[in-house]
mmCIF file of C-alpha atoms and ligand atoms in Angstrom:
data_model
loop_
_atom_site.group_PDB
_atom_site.id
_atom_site.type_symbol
_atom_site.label_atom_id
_atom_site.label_comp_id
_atom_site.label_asym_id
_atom_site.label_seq_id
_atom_site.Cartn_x
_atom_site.Cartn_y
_atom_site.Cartn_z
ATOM 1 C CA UNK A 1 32.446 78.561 -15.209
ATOM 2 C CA UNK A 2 35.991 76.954 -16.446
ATOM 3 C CA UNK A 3 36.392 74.916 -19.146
ATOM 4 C CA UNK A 4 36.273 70.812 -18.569
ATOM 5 C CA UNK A 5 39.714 69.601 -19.215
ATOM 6 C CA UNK A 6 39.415 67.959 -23.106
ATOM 7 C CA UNK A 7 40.511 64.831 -22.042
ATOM 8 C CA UNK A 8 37.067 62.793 -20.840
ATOM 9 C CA UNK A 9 39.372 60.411 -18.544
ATOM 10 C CA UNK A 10 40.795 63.288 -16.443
ATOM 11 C CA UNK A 11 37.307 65.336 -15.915
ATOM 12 C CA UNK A 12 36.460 65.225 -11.996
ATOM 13 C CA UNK A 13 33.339 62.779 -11.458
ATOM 14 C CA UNK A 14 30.201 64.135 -10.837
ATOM 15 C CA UNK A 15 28.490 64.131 -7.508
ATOM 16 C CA UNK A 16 27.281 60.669 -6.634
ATOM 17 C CA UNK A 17 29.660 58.618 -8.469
ATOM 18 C CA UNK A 18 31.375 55.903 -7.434
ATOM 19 C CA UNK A 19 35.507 55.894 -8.287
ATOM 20 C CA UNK A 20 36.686 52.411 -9.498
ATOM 21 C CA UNK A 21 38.587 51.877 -6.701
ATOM 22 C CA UNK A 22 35.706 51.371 -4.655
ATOM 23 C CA UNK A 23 34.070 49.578 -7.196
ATOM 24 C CA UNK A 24 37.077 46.947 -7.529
ATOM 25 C CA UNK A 25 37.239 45.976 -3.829
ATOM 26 C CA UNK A 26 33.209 45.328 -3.537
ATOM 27 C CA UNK A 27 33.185 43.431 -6.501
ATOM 28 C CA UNK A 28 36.718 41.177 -5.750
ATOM 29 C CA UNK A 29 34.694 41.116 -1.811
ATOM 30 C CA UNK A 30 31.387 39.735 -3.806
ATOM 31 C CA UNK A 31 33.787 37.733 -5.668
ATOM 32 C CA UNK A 32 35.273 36.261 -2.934
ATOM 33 C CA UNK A 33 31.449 35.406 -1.070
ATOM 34 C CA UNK A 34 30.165 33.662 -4.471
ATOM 35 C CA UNK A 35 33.707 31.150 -4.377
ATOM 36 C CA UNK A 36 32.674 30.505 -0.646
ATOM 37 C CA UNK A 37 29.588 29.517 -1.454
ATOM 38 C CA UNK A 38 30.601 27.500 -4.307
ATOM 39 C CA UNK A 39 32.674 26.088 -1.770
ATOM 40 C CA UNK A 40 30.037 24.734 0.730
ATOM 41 C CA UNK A 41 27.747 23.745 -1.896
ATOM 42 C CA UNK A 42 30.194 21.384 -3.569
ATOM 43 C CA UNK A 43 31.371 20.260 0.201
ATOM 44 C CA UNK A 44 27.277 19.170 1.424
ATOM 45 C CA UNK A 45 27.283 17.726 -1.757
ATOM 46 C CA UNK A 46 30.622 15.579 -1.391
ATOM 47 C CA UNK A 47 29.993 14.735 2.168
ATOM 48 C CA UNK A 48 26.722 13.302 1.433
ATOM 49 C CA UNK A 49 26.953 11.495 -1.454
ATOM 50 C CA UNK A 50 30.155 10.080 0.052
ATOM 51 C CA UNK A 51 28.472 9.528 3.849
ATOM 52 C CA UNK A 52 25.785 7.702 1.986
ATOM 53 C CA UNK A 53 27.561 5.741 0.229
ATOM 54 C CA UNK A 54 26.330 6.525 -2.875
ATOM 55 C CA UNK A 55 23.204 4.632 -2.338
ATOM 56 C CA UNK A 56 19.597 5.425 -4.016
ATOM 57 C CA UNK A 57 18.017 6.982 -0.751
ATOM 58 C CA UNK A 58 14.719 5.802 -1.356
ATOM 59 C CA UNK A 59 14.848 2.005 -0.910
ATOM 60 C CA UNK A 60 18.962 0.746 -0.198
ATOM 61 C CA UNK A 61 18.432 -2.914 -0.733
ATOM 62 C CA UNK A 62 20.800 -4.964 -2.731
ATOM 63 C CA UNK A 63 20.580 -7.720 -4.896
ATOM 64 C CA UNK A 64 22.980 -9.168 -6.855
ATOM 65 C CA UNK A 65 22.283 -8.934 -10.726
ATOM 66 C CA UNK A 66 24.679 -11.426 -11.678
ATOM 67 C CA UNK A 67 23.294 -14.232 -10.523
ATOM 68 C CA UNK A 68 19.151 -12.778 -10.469
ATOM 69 C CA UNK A 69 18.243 -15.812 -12.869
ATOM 70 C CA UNK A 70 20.466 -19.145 -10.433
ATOM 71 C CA UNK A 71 17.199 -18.357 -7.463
ATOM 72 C CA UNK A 72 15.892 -15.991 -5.228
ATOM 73 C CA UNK A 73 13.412 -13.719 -5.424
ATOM 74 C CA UNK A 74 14.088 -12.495 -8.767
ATOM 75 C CA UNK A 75 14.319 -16.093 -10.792
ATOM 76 C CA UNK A 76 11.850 -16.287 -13.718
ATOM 77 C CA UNK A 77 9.497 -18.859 -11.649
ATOM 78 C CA UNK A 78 9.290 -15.853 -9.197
ATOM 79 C CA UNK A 79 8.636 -13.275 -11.524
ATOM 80 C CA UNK A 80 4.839 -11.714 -12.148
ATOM 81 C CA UNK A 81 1.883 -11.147 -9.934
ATOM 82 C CA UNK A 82 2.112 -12.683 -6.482
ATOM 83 C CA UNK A 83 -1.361 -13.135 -3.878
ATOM 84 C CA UNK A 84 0.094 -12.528 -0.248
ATOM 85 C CA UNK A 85 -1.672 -13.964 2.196
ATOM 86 C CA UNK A 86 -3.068 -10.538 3.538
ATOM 87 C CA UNK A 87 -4.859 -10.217 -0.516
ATOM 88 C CA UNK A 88 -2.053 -7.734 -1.779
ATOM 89 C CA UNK A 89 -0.760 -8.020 -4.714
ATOM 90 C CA UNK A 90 3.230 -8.026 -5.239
ATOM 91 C CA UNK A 91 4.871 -7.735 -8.632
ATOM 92 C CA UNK A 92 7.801 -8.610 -9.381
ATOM 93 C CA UNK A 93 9.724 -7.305 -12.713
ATOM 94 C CA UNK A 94 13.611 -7.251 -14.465
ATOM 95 C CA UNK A 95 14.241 -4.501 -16.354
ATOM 96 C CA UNK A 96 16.612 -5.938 -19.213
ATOM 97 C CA UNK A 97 17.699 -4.093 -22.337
ATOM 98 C CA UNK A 98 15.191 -3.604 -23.945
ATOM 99 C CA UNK A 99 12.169 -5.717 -22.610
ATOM 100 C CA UNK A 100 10.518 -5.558 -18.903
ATOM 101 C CA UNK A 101 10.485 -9.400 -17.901
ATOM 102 C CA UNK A 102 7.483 -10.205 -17.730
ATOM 103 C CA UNK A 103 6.187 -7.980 -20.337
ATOM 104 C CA UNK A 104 2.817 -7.305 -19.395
ATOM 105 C CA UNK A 105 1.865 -7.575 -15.843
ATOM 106 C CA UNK A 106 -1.606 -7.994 -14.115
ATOM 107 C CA UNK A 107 -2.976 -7.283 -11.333
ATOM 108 C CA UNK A 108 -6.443 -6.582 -9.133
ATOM 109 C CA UNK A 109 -8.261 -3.260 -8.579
ATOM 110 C CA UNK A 110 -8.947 -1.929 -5.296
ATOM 111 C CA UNK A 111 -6.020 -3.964 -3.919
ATOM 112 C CA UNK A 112 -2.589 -2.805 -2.416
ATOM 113 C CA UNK A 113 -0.017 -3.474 -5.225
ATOM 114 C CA UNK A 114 3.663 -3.643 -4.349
ATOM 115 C CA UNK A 115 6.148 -3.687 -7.592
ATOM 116 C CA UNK A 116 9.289 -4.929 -6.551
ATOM 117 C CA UNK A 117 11.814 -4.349 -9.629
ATOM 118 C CA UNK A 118 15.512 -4.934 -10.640
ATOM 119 C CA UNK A 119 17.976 -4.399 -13.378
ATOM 120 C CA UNK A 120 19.967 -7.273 -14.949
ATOM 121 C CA UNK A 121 22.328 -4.497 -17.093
ATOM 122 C CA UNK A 122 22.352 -1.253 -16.764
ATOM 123 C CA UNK A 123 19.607 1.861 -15.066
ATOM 124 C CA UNK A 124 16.471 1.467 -16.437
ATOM 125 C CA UNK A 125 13.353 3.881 -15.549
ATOM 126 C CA UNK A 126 9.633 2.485 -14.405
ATOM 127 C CA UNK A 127 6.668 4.675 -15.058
ATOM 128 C CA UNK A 128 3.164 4.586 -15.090
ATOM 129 C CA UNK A 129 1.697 7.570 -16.040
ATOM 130 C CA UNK A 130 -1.096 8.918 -13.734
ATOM 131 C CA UNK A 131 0.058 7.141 -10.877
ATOM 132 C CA UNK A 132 2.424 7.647 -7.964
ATOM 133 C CA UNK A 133 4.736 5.033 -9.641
ATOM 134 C CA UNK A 134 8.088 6.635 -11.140
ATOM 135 C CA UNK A 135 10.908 5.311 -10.130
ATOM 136 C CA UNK A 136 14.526 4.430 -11.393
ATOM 137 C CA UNK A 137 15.792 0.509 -11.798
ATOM 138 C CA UNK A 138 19.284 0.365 -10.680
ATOM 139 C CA UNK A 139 21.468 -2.912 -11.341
ATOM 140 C CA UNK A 140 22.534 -4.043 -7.804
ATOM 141 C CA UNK A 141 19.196 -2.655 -6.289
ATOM 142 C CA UNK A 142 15.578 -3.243 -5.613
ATOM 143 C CA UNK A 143 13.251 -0.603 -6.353
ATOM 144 C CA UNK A 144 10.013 -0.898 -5.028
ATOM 145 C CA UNK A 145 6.893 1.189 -5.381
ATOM 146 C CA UNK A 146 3.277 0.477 -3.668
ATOM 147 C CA UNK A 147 0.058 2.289 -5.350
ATOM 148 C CA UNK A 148 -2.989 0.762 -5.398
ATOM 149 C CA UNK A 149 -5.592 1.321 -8.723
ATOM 150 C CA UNK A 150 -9.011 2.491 -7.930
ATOM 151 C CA UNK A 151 -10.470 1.329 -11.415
ATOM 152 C CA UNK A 152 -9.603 -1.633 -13.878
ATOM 153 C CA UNK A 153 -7.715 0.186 -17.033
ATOM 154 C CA UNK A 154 -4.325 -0.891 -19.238
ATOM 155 C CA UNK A 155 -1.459 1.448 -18.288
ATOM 156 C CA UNK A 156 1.449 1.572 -20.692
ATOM 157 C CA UNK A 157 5.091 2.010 -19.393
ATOM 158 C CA UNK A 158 7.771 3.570 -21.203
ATOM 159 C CA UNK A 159 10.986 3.019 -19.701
ATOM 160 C CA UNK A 160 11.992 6.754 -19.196
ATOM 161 C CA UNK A 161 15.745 6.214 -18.728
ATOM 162 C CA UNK A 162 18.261 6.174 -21.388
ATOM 163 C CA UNK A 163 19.878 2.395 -21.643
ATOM 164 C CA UNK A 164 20.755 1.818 -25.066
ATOM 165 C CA UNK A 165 19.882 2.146 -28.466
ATOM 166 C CA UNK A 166 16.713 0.262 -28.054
ATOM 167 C CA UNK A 167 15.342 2.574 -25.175
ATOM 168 C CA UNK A 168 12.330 3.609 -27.439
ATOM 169 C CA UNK A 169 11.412 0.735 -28.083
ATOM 170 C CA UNK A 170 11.594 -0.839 -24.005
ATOM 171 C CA UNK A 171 7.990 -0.526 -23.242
ATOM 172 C CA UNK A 172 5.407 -2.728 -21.378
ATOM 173 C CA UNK A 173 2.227 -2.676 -19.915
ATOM 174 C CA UNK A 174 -0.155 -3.204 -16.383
ATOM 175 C CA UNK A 175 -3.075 -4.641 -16.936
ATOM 176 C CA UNK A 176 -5.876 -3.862 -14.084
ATOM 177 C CA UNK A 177 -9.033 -6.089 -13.825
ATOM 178 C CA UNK A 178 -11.692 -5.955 -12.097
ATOM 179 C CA UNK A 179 -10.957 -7.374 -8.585
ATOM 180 C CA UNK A 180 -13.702 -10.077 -8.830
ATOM 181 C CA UNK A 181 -12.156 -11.146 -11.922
ATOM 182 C CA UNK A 182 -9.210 -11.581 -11.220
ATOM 183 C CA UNK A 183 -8.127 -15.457 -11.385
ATOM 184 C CA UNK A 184 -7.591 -17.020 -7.835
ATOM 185 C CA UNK A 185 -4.235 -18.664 -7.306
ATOM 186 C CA UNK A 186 -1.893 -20.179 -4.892
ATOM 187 C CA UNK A 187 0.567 -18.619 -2.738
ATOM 188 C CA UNK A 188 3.127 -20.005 -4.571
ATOM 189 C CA UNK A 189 1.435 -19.451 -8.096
ATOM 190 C CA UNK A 190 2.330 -16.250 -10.376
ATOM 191 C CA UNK A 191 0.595 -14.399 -13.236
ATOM 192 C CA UNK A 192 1.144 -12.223 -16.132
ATOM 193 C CA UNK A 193 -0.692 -11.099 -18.974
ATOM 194 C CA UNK A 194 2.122 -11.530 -21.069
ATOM 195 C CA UNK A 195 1.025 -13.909 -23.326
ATOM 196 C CA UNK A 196 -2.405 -12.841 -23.706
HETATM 197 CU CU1 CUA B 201 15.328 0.677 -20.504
HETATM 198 CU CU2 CUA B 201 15.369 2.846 -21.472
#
């Protein structure tokens, strides 16, 4: 058997080993598919966000949150627990660094509940854990969220997205009574329990 050549580098490569040659062109082709696909990701990305507009999918109405206070749905006579004429419930709320306006609402068991919120600043987050309600408040858009709550109970809500240096602290609270005890009122009357 001859001697290997004492330089490793010029030793012939054992059966079943692929020369760097080959290696180079698969990896620069592999290379080459991964860019692609960075490619079309970033393009149905673009072309979305840009052929919507930018909008929140979920519920694209607009408001305008300069003037929420001057009238409309969103002035503070408006704002709380509203009786439709069907017996739902609709809720409406500002999110507002750092306070949810009003800050405690209430409303009915066994009832359909509609919350119907706003920003007057910047994005602020509504949650109510254990429910189907999580949703973002966007200045210059309505969020709105239906759930209904089987049993009375006191939910608190965190606002869950970061606003300021008082986000911690932005916290309020649904208050669910018992459906029979829940005060009658007017069409044009609204609730809260925030001074409770
Ligand atoms: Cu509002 Cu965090």
């Amino acid at each position: 058997m001859a001697e290997p050549p004492g330089n490793p580098l010029q030793r012939p490569l054992p059966d079943g080993v692929v020369p760097e040659v080959v290696v180079t062109r698969t990896e620069r082709h592999w290379a080459m598919i991964v860019a692609a696909m960075l490619v079309v990701m970033m393009a149905v990305i673009v072309v979305t966000g840009v052929a919507g507009a930018l909008h929140p999918s979920s519920n694209v109405e607009v408001v305008d949150p300069l003037t929420l206070h001057l009238g409309g749905e969103f002035a503070e006579s408006n704002l709380g627990t509203a009786i439709e004429p069907d017996g739902s419930a609709t809720v409406r709320l500002i999110g507002e660094q750092y306070d949810f306006v009003p800050h405690c609402a209430v409303v009915p068991a066994q009832t359909p509940v509609k919350f119907r919120l706003t920003s007057a600043d910047v994005v602020h987050g509504f949650l109510l854990p254990d429910t189907n309600i999580n949703t973002m408040v966007v200045p210059g858009f309505v969020a709105e969220v239906r759930t209904s709550f089987a049993q009375p109970g006191e939910y608190v809500m965190p606002c869950h997205e970061f606003c300021g240096l008082g986000h911690h602290a932005m916290w309020t609270g649904v208050s669910v009574v018992p459906k029979d005890q829940f005060a009658a009122q007017g069409p044009l009357e609204r609730t809260s329990c925030a001074k409770q």
